[in-house]
CSV table of C-alpha atoms in Angstrom, one decimal:
chain,number,residue,atom,x,y,z
A,1,MET,CA,9.6,0.3,22.2
A,2,ASN,CA,8.6,4.0,21.9
A,3,LEU,CA,5.5,4.1,19.4
A,4,GLN,CA,3.3,6.3,21.2
A,5,ILE,CA,2.1,9.7,19.8
A,6,ASN,CA,3.7,12.6,21.4
A,7,ARG,CA,1.6,14.7,23.7
A,8,PRO,CA,2.2,18.0,21.8
A,9,ASP,CA,0.8,16.6,18.8
A,10,ILE,CA,-2.6,16.0,20.3
A,11,LYS,CA,-4.6,18.9,18.9
A,12,LEU,CA,-8.2,18.9,17.4
A,13,HIS,CA,-7.0,18.5,13.9
A,14,THR,CA,-4.7,15.5,14.9
A,15,ILE,CA,-7.5,13.9,16.9
A,16,CYS,CA,-9.9,14.2,14.1
A,17,PHE,CA,-7.4,12.5,11.7
A,18,ILE,CA,-6.6,9.6,14.1
A,19,ILE,CA,-10.1,8.9,14.7
A,20,GLY,CA,-11.2,9.4,11.1
A,21,TYR,CA,-8.4,7.4,9.6
A,22,ALA,CA,-8.7,4.5,12.2
A,23,VAL,CA,-12.5,4.3,11.3
A,24,PHE,CA,-11.8,4.3,7.6
A,25,LEU,CA,-9.4,1.4,7.9
A,26,LEU,CA,-11.6,-0.6,10.1
A,27,THR,CA,-14.7,-0.3,7.9
A,28,LEU,CA,-12.5,-1.6,5.0
A,29,LEU,CA,-10.7,-4.3,7.0
A,30,LEU,CA,-13.8,-5.8,8.8
A,31,PRO,CA,-15.4,-7.2,5.5
A,32,THR,CA,-12.1,-9.2,4.9
A,33,ASN,CA,-12.8,-11.1,8.1
A,34,ILE,CA,-14.5,-14.3,7.3
A,35,ALA,CA,-16.9,-14.2,10.2
A,36,ILE,CA,-18.3,-10.8,8.9
A,37,VAL,CA,-18.5,-12.3,5.4
A,38,ASN,CA,-20.5,-15.2,6.7
A,39,MET,CA,-22.8,-12.9,8.6
A,40,MET,CA,-23.4,-10.6,5.7
A,41,ASP,CA,-24.1,-13.9,3.4
A,42,SER,CA,-26.6,-15.1,5.9
A,43,GLY,CA,-29.0,-12.2,5.5
A,44,MET,CA,-27.3,-9.6,7.6
A,45,GLY,CA,-26.4,-7.3,4.7
A,46,PHE,CA,-27.2,-4.3,6.9
A,47,ILE,CA,-23.7,-4.8,8.3
A,48,GLY,CA,-22.1,-3.8,5.0
A,49,ASN,CA,-24.3,-0.7,4.9
A,50,GLY,CA,-23.5,0.2,8.4
A,51,LEU,CA,-19.8,0.1,7.6
A,52,LYS,CA,-20.1,2.0,4.6
A,53,LEU,CA,-22.1,4.9,6.4
A,54,LEU,CA,-19.3,4.9,9.1
A,55,ARG,CA,-16.8,5.2,6.4
A,56,TYR,CA,-18.6,8.3,5.0
A,57,LEU,CA,-18.8,9.7,8.4
A,58,SER,CA,-15.0,9.3,8.8
A,59,TYR,CA,-14.5,11.4,5.7
A,60,LEU,CA,-16.6,14.0,7.2
A,61,LEU,CA,-14.6,14.0,10.4
A,62,LEU,CA,-11.3,14.3,8.4
A,63,LEU,CA,-12.8,17.3,6.5
A,64,ILE,CA,-13.8,19.0,9.9
A,65,GLY,CA,-10.3,18.6,11.3
A,66,VAL,CA,-8.7,20.3,8.4
A,67,THR,CA,-11.1,23.0,7.0
A,68,ASP,CA,-9.6,26.0,9.0
A,69,ARG,CA,-6.1,25.3,8.0
A,70,LEU,CA,-6.9,24.8,4.3
A,71,VAL,CA,-8.6,28.2,4.3
A,72,LYS,CA,-5.6,29.8,6.2
A,73,LYS,CA,-2.9,28.3,3.9
A,74,ASN,CA,-5.0,28.9,0.7
A,75,LYS,CA,-5.0,25.5,-0.6
A,76,ILE,CA,-8.8,25.2,-1.3
A,77,LEU,CA,-8.2,25.7,-5.1
A,78,ALA,CA,-5.6,22.8,-5.1
A,79,VAL,CA,-8.1,20.6,-3.5
A,80,ILE,CA,-10.8,21.5,-5.9
A,81,CYS,CA,-8.6,20.9,-8.9
A,82,ALA,CA,-7.7,17.3,-7.6
A,83,ALA,CA,-11.3,16.7,-6.9
A,84,VAL,CA,-12.5,17.8,-10.3
A,85,PHE,CA,-9.9,15.6,-12.0
A,86,LEU,CA,-10.8,12.5,-9.9
A,87,ALA,CA,-14.4,13.3,-10.6
A,88,VAL,CA,-13.9,12.9,-14.3
A,89,GLU,CA,-12.2,9.5,-13.5
A,90,VAL,CA,-15.3,8.4,-11.5
A,91,LEU,CA,-17.5,9.2,-14.8
A,92,PHE,CA,-15.4,6.8,-16.9
A,93,SER,CA,-14.4,4.2,-14.2
A,94,LYS,CA,-17.7,4.2,-12.3
A,95,ASN,CA,-15.6,3.7,-9.4
A,96,ASN,CA,-15.6,6.7,-6.6
A,97,THR,CA,-12.7,5.1,-4.5
A,98,MET,CA,-9.9,7.4,-5.6
A,99,LEU,CA,-12.2,10.5,-5.4
A,100,LEU,CA,-13.0,9.7,-1.8
A,101,TYR,CA,-9.3,9.4,-1.1
A,102,VAL,CA,-9.2,13.0,-1.5
A,103,PHE,CA,-10.4,13.2,2.2
A,104,LEU,CA,-7.6,11.3,3.3
A,105,PHE,CA,-4.8,13.1,1.7
A,106,VAL,CA,-6.4,16.5,2.7
A,107,GLY,CA,-6.7,15.2,6.2
A,108,ALA,CA,-3.1,14.1,6.3
A,109,SER,CA,-1.9,17.6,5.2
A,110,VAL,CA,-2.3,18.8,8.9
A,111,VAL,CA,-0.8,16.0,10.8
A,112,ASP,CA,3.0,14.8,10.9
A,113,ALA,CA,4.1,11.7,9.1
A,114,GLY,CA,4.8,9.9,12.2
A,115,THR,CA,1.1,10.2,13.4
A,116,ILE,CA,-0.2,8.8,10.2
A,117,ILE,CA,2.0,5.7,10.3
A,118,LYS,CA,1.4,5.1,14.0
A,119,THR,CA,-2.5,5.3,13.4
A,120,SER,CA,-2.3,2.9,10.5
A,121,PHE,CA,0.2,0.4,12.5
A,122,PHE,CA,-1.9,0.1,15.6
A,123,THR,CA,-5.2,-0.1,13.8
A,124,LYS,CA,-4.2,-2.8,11.4
A,125,GLY,CA,-2.0,-4.5,13.9
A,126,PHE,CA,-4.9,-5.1,16.4
A,127,PHE,CA,-7.1,-6.1,13.6
A,128,LEU,CA,-4.7,-8.6,12.3
A,129,LEU,CA,-4.3,-10.1,15.8
A,130,PHE,CA,-7.9,-10.2,16.6
A,131,THR,CA,-8.5,-12.1,13.1
A,132,VAL,CA,-5.6,-14.5,13.1
A,133,ILE,CA,-5.5,-15.7,16.7
A,134,PRO,CA,-9.3,-16.5,17.0
A,135,SER,CA,-9.0,-18.4,13.7
A,136,GLN,CA,-6.2,-20.5,15.3
A,137,LEU,CA,-8.2,-21.1,18.6
A,138,GLY,CA,-11.3,-22.1,16.5
A,139,ILE,CA,-13.4,-19.1,17.4
A,140,ILE,CA,-13.8,-18.2,13.9
A,141,GLN,CA,-13.3,-20.2,10.6
A,142,ASP,CA,-9.9,-20.9,9.4
A,143,TYR,CA,-11.0,-21.6,5.7
A,144,ILE,CA,-8.7,-24.0,3.8
A,145,PHE,CA,-8.3,-22.9,0.1
A,146,LEU,CA,-7.5,-25.8,-2.1
A,147,ASP,CA,-5.2,-24.8,-5.0
A,148,GLY,CA,-4.2,-27.9,-6.8
A,149,THR,CA,-2.1,-29.8,-4.3
A,150,ARG,CA,-1.7,-26.8,-1.8
A,151,HIS,CA,-3.8,-26.4,1.2
A,152,ARG,CA,-3.8,-22.7,2.0
A,153,HIS,CA,-5.1,-21.4,5.3
A,154,GLY,CA,-7.2,-18.3,5.3
A,155,LEU,CA,-6.4,-17.4,8.8
A,156,GLY,CA,-9.6,-15.8,9.5
A,157,PHE,CA,-9.6,-13.8,6.2
A,158,SER,CA,-11.8,-14.4,3.2
A,159,TRP,CA,-8.8,-14.9,1.1
A,160,THR,CA,-5.6,-16.6,1.9
A,161,THR,CA,-3.1,-13.8,1.0
A,162,THR,CA,-4.8,-11.0,2.8
A,163,GLY,CA,-3.4,-11.7,6.3
A,164,THR,CA,0.2,-12.1,4.8
A,165,ILE,CA,0.2,-9.1,2.7
A,166,LEU,CA,-1.3,-7.0,5.7
A,167,PHE,CA,1.7,-8.4,7.8
A,168,LEU,CA,4.1,-7.2,5.2
A,169,HIS,CA,2.9,-3.7,5.2
A,170,LEU,CA,2.8,-3.8,9.1
A,171,VAL,CA,6.5,-4.8,9.0
A,172,LEU,CA,7.4,-1.9,6.7
A,173,GLU,CA,5.6,0.6,9.2
A,174,TYR,CA,7.2,-1.0,12.1
A,175,ILE,CA,10.7,-0.5,10.7
A,176,TYR,CA,9.8,3.2,9.6
A,177,LEU,CA,8.8,3.8,13.3
A,178,ARG,CA,11.5,2.0,15.0
A,179,ARG,CA,14.4,3.0,12.7
A,180,GLU,CA,17.9,2.8,14.3
A,181,LYS,CA,16.4,1.8,17.6
A,182,ILE,CA,15.3,-1.7,16.2
A,183,THR,CA,17.3,-4.8,17.3
A,184,VAL,CA,18.6,-7.9,15.6
A,185,LEU,CA,16.1,-9.8,17.9
A,186,GLU,CA,13.4,-8.0,16.6
A,187,PHE,CA,14.4,-8.7,13.1
A,188,ALA,CA,14.7,-12.4,13.9
A,189,LEU,CA,11.1,-12.5,15.5
A,190,LEU,CA,9.5,-10.8,12.6
A,191,GLU,CA,11.1,-13.2,10.2
A,192,LEU,CA,9.8,-16.2,12.3
A,193,VAL,CA,6.3,-14.7,12.0
A,194,ASN,CA,6.9,-14.3,8.2
A,195,ILE,CA,7.8,-17.7,8.0
A,196,TRP,CA,4.8,-19.0,9.8
A,197,PHE,CA,2.5,-17.0,7.5
A,198,TYR,CA,4.3,-18.5,4.5
A,199,ARG,CA,3.9,-22.1,5.8
A,200,MET,CA,0.2,-21.5,6.6
A,201,THR,CA,-0.7,-19.5,3.2
A,202,ASP,CA,2.0,-20.5,0.8
A,203,THR,CA,2.1,-16.8,-0.3
A,204,SER,CA,5.6,-16.9,-1.9
A,205,MET,CA,5.9,-13.5,-3.3
A,206,ALA,CA,5.0,-11.7,0.0
A,207,PHE,CA,7.3,-14.0,1.9
A,208,TYR,CA,10.4,-13.3,-0.4
A,209,ILE,CA,9.8,-9.5,-0.3
A,210,THR,CA,9.4,-9.5,3.5
A,211,THR,CA,12.5,-11.6,3.9
A,212,ALA,CA,14.4,-9.4,1.5
A,213,PHE,CA,13.8,-6.2,3.3
A,214,LEU,CA,14.2,-7.6,6.7
A,215,VAL,CA,17.6,-8.9,5.8
A,216,TYR,CA,18.4,-5.6,4.2
A,217,PHE,CA,17.4,-3.6,7.1
A,218,ALA,CA,19.3,-6.0,9.6
A,219,ILE,CA,22.5,-5.5,7.6
A,220,VAL,CA,22.0,-1.7,7.7
A,221,ARG,CA,21.4,-2.0,11.4
A,222,LEU,CA,24.6,-4.0,11.9
A,223,GLU,CA,26.6,-1.7,9.7
A,224,LYS,CA,25.4,1.2,11.9
A,225,ASN,CA,22.9,2.4,9.5
A,226,LYS,CA,25.2,3.0,6.6
A,227,PHE,CA,22.8,2.7,3.7
A,228,PHE,CA,24.2,1.1,0.6
A,229,LEU,CA,23.6,4.0,-1.8
A,230,SER,CA,26.3,5.9,-3.5
A,231,ARG,CA,25.4,9.5,-4.3
A,232,LYS,CA,24.8,8.8,-7.9
A,233,ILE,CA,22.4,5.9,-7.2
A,234,GLU,CA,20.9,8.0,-4.3
A,235,TYR,CA,20.0,11.0,-6.6
A,236,ALA,CA,18.6,8.5,-9.2
A,237,THR,CA,15.9,7.1,-6.8
A,238,PRO,CA,13.2,9.5,-7.8
A,239,LEU,CA,13.2,7.6,-11.2
A,240,LEU,CA,12.2,4.3,-9.6
A,241,PRO,CA,8.5,4.8,-9.6
A,242,LEU,CA,8.7,5.4,-13.4
A,243,ILE,CA,11.1,2.5,-13.9
A,244,CYS,CA,8.8,0.1,-11.9
A,245,PHE,CA,5.8,1.3,-13.9
A,246,GLY,CA,7.4,1.1,-17.3
A,247,VAL,CA,9.0,-2.4,-16.8
A,248,SER,CA,6.0,-4.0,-15.3
A,249,VAL,CA,3.4,-2.7,-18.0
A,250,TRP,CA,6.0,-3.5,-20.8
A,251,ALA,CA,6.6,-7.0,-19.6
A,252,GLN,CA,2.9,-7.9,-19.7
A,253,TYR,CA,2.5,-6.1,-23.0
A,254,ALA,CA,5.3,-8.0,-24.6
A,255,TYR,CA,4.6,-11.4,-23.0
A,256,ASN,CA,4.7,-14.2,-25.8
A,257,GLU,CA,3.6,-17.5,-24.4
A,258,ASN,CA,5.5,-19.1,-27.3
A,259,ASN,CA,8.9,-17.9,-26.0
A,260,GLY,CA,10.6,-20.1,-23.6
A,261,VAL,CA,12.1,-17.3,-21.5
A,262,TRP,CA,8.9,-15.6,-21.2
A,263,LYS,CA,7.1,-18.9,-20.2
A,264,MET,CA,9.6,-19.4,-17.5
A,265,LEU,CA,9.2,-15.8,-16.2
A,266,ASN,CA,5.5,-16.2,-16.3
A,267,GLU,CA,5.6,-19.5,-14.1
A,268,PHE,CA,7.9,-17.8,-11.6
A,269,VAL,CA,5.2,-15.1,-11.0
A,270,HIS,CA,2.4,-17.5,-11.0
A,271,ASN,CA,0.9,-16.6,-14.5
A,272,ARG,CA,0.7,-12.9,-13.7
A,273,LEU,CA,2.4,-12.1,-17.0
A,274,MET,CA,-0.2,-14.0,-19.0
A,275,LEU,CA,-3.1,-12.5,-17.1
A,276,GLY,CA,-1.7,-9.0,-17.5
A,277,HIS,CA,-1.2,-9.7,-21.3
A,278,ASN,CA,-4.8,-10.9,-21.7
A,279,ALA,CA,-6.1,-7.8,-19.9
A,280,ILE,CA,-4.2,-5.5,-22.1
A,281,GLN,CA,-5.8,-7.5,-25.2
A,282,ASN,CA,-9.2,-7.5,-23.9
A,283,TYR,CA,-9.7,-4.0,-22.4
A,284,GLY,CA,-6.7,-1.8,-23.7
A,285,PHE,CA,-5.8,1.6,-22.4
A,286,SER,CA,-7.6,4.9,-22.2
A,287,LEU,CA,-6.9,8.4,-20.8
A,288,PHE,CA,-9.6,8.3,-18.2
A,289,GLY,CA,-10.3,4.6,-17.5
A,290,GLN,CA,-13.2,2.5,-17.9
A,291,LYS,CA,-15.6,0.6,-15.8
A,292,MET,CA,-14.1,-2.8,-14.6
A,293,GLU,CA,-15.2,-5.7,-12.6
A,294,TRP,CA,-12.1,-7.7,-11.3
A,295,ILE,CA,-13.0,-11.2,-10.8
A,296,GLY,CA,-10.7,-13.2,-8.7
A,297,PHE,CA,-10.6,-15.9,-6.0
A,298,SER,CA,-12.3,-15.6,-2.6
A,299,VAL,CA,-14.1,-17.7,-0.1
A,300,ARG,CA,-17.2,-17.0,-2.2
A,301,ALA,CA,-17.6,-18.9,-5.6
A,302,MET,CA,-16.4,-16.9,-8.7
A,303,ALA,CA,-19.2,-14.9,-10.4
A,304,GLY,CA,-17.8,-15.2,-13.9
A,305,GLU,CA,-14.4,-15.8,-15.7
A,306,TYR,CA,-11.2,-15.0,-13.8
A,307,ASN,CA,-9.7,-11.7,-15.0
A,308,TYR,CA,-7.9,-10.4,-12.1
A,309,VAL,CA,-4.7,-8.5,-12.7
A,310,ASP,CA,-2.3,-8.4,-9.9
A,311,CYS,CA,0.2,-5.9,-11.1
A,312,SER,CA,-0.8,-2.5,-9.4
A,313,TYR,CA,0.5,-0.4,-12.2
A,314,LEU,CA,-1.5,-2.3,-14.9
A,315,GLN,CA,-4.6,-2.6,-12.9
A,316,LEU,CA,-4.8,1.1,-12.1
A,317,MET,CA,-3.9,2.0,-15.9
A,318,ILE,CA,-6.7,-0.1,-17.1
A,319,GLU,CA,-9.3,0.9,-14.7
A,320,TYR,CA,-8.6,4.6,-13.9
A,321,GLY,CA,-6.7,5.5,-17.1
A,322,THR,CA,-3.2,6.6,-18.2
A,323,LEU,CA,-3.4,10.1,-16.7
A,324,PHE,CA,-4.2,8.6,-13.3
A,325,ILE,CA,-1.3,6.2,-13.2
A,326,LEU,CA,1.0,9.0,-14.2
A,327,LEU,CA,-0.5,10.9,-11.1
A,328,VAL,CA,0.3,7.9,-9.0
A,329,VAL,CA,3.9,7.7,-10.4
A,330,ALA,CA,4.2,11.5,-9.6
A,331,VAL,CA,3.0,10.8,-5.9
A,332,TYR,CA,5.7,8.2,-5.3
A,333,THR,CA,8.4,10.4,-7.2
A,334,ILE,CA,7.6,13.3,-5.0
A,335,LEU,CA,7.9,11.0,-1.9
A,336,MET,CA,11.2,9.8,-2.9
A,337,ILE,CA,12.4,13.5,-3.5
A,338,ARG,CA,10.9,14.4,0.1
A,339,GLY,CA,13.1,11.5,1.4
A,340,LEU,CA,16.1,12.8,-0.1
A,341,ILE,CA,15.5,16.3,1.0
A,342,HIS,CA,15.3,15.1,4.6
A,343,LYS,CA,18.0,12.4,4.2
A,344,ASP,CA,15.4,9.9,5.3
A,345,TYR,CA,16.8,6.6,3.9
A,346,TYR,CA,14.4,4.6,5.8
A,347,LEU,CA,11.5,6.2,4.0
A,348,ILE,CA,13.4,5.8,0.5
A,349,ALA,CA,14.3,2.1,1.1
A,350,ILE,CA,10.7,1.3,2.3
A,351,LEU,CA,9.3,3.0,-0.9
A,352,ALA,CA,11.5,1.0,-3.0
A,353,PHE,CA,10.3,-2.1,-1.7
A,354,VAL,CA,6.6,-1.1,-2.1
A,355,LEU,CA,7.2,0.0,-5.6
A,356,VAL,CA,8.8,-3.3,-6.5
A,357,PHE,CA,6.2,-5.4,-4.6
A,358,ALA,CA,3.5,-3.5,-6.5
A,359,MET,CA,4.7,-5.0,-9.8
A,360,THR,CA,3.1,-8.3,-8.7
A,361,GLU,CA,0.6,-7.2,-6.1
A,362,PRO,CA,-2.3,-4.7,-6.5
A,363,ARG,CA,-1.7,-2.7,-3.3
A,364,LEU,CA,0.2,0.5,-4.5
A,365,MET,CA,-2.7,2.8,-3.9
A,366,ASN,CA,-4.9,0.8,-1.6
A,367,LEU,CA,-4.9,2.9,1.6
A,368,MET,CA,-6.4,-0.2,3.5
A,369,PHE,CA,-2.9,-1.8,3.2
A,370,THR,CA,-0.3,0.9,2.7
A,371,SER,CA,-0.3,4.3,4.4
A,372,PHE,CA,2.8,5.7,2.8
A,373,PRO,CA,1.2,7.5,-0.2
A,374,LEU,CA,-0.4,9.9,2.6
A,375,LEU,CA,3.0,11.1,3.4
A,376,VAL,CA,3.0,13.1,0.1
A,377,THR,CA,0.8,15.7,1.8
A,378,ALA,CA,1.9,15.1,5.6
A,379,VAL,CA,3.9,17.6,7.6
A,380,MET,CA,7.6,16.9,7.7
A,381,LYS,CA,10.4,19.2,8.6
A,382,GLU,CA,10.2,23.1,8.4
A,383,LYS,CA,13.3,23.3,6.4
A,384,GLU,CA,11.6,21.7,3.5
A,385,GLN,CA,9.7,25.0,2.9
A,386,THR,CA,13.0,26.6,2.0
A,387,ASP,CA,15.6,24.1,1.1
A,388,GLY,CA,15.7,22.4,-2.3
A,389,LEU,CA,17.3,19.3,-3.7
A,390,LYS,CA,19.5,19.2,-6.8
A,391,ILE,CA,19.1,16.2,-8.9
A,392,PHE,CA,20.7,15.8,-12.3
A,393,ASN,CA,21.7,19.4,-12.1
A,394,ARG,CA,18.2,20.8,-11.5
A,395,LYS,CA,16.9,22.1,-8.2
A,396,PHE,CA,13.7,20.7,-6.7
A,397,VAL,CA,11.8,22.7,-3.9
A,398,TYR,CA,8.9,21.1,-2.1
A,399,GLY,CA,6.7,23.3,-0.1
């Protein structure tokens, strides 16, 4: 299995990105470990402050690694414009997460896509192993969440779905890195691990999605990488981000608890339609978002009434505003177009699964889980600077 970073890629800006991004991921992942949570709850709050300080240092490292190249390529103005727009979002949402993401996107602009995915895969992979395995050996707590008649294992995390969803995104990254070299045995082993996560956590949606793309890519592998996309469907893929956004938000807006069909759909997605509908009624939409406190389940008791929205599109739209969710849709649309330009059908198919999964899970722009949005600024093939792509008789050029 060849997942190592090629030696020619090891330059100063690449080293800065690898270290910076790895530190960023770890400072977000560690507070999901139940041992760290228990330590912070028992009077060791300085751990959280220390992790936050390290995360800010990672932003600085990312900036150091990219500054000279931004100046040479005259991209400072574009970065400033993005930062100003997101700063406005901060004023309304009171959440600076997306503004700080600018450092990650800027840092990603001087490294190749493979380096980004490898850094994410190895960092999250090691963290998952060193959380789940100790929980099963009794070294750290495997908290049991009681949900009606279900006993859902935390597997060392502060909430039962965290490990499963982290595994889902790791599988996507693994397939992206392995591509046509992956074997049927690897698919089988990944599905066995997926089944184990499902039996332990009863996280059905993540299980179904993971199984679906493992089966899909296994068939593709057996068919010698012939992707099942006609040219007409292939060129329509850039519309998928807009379609997923529109359908998911409309469904939650139109949900009617008195309608039998809507009730059945709502039960299938574990009340997500009802919760999304209630959020729209209670908070509404705005251009630049609003301050939100999403209250959901965790190992801690809930501090208020449950109002969590699992749909990524709706959650981002309510908290960060209509303009921001359109920006997110544009990011994924550009990624789809880049995939078509390079004929990178692995990227296109992976993005499709991410977009569909985001209709029921809030991970679309959570860079702790998914690293693929960073590829929108990453270095790909040189031909992209001159070649364009014709979609619906219109030529698109990226670069």
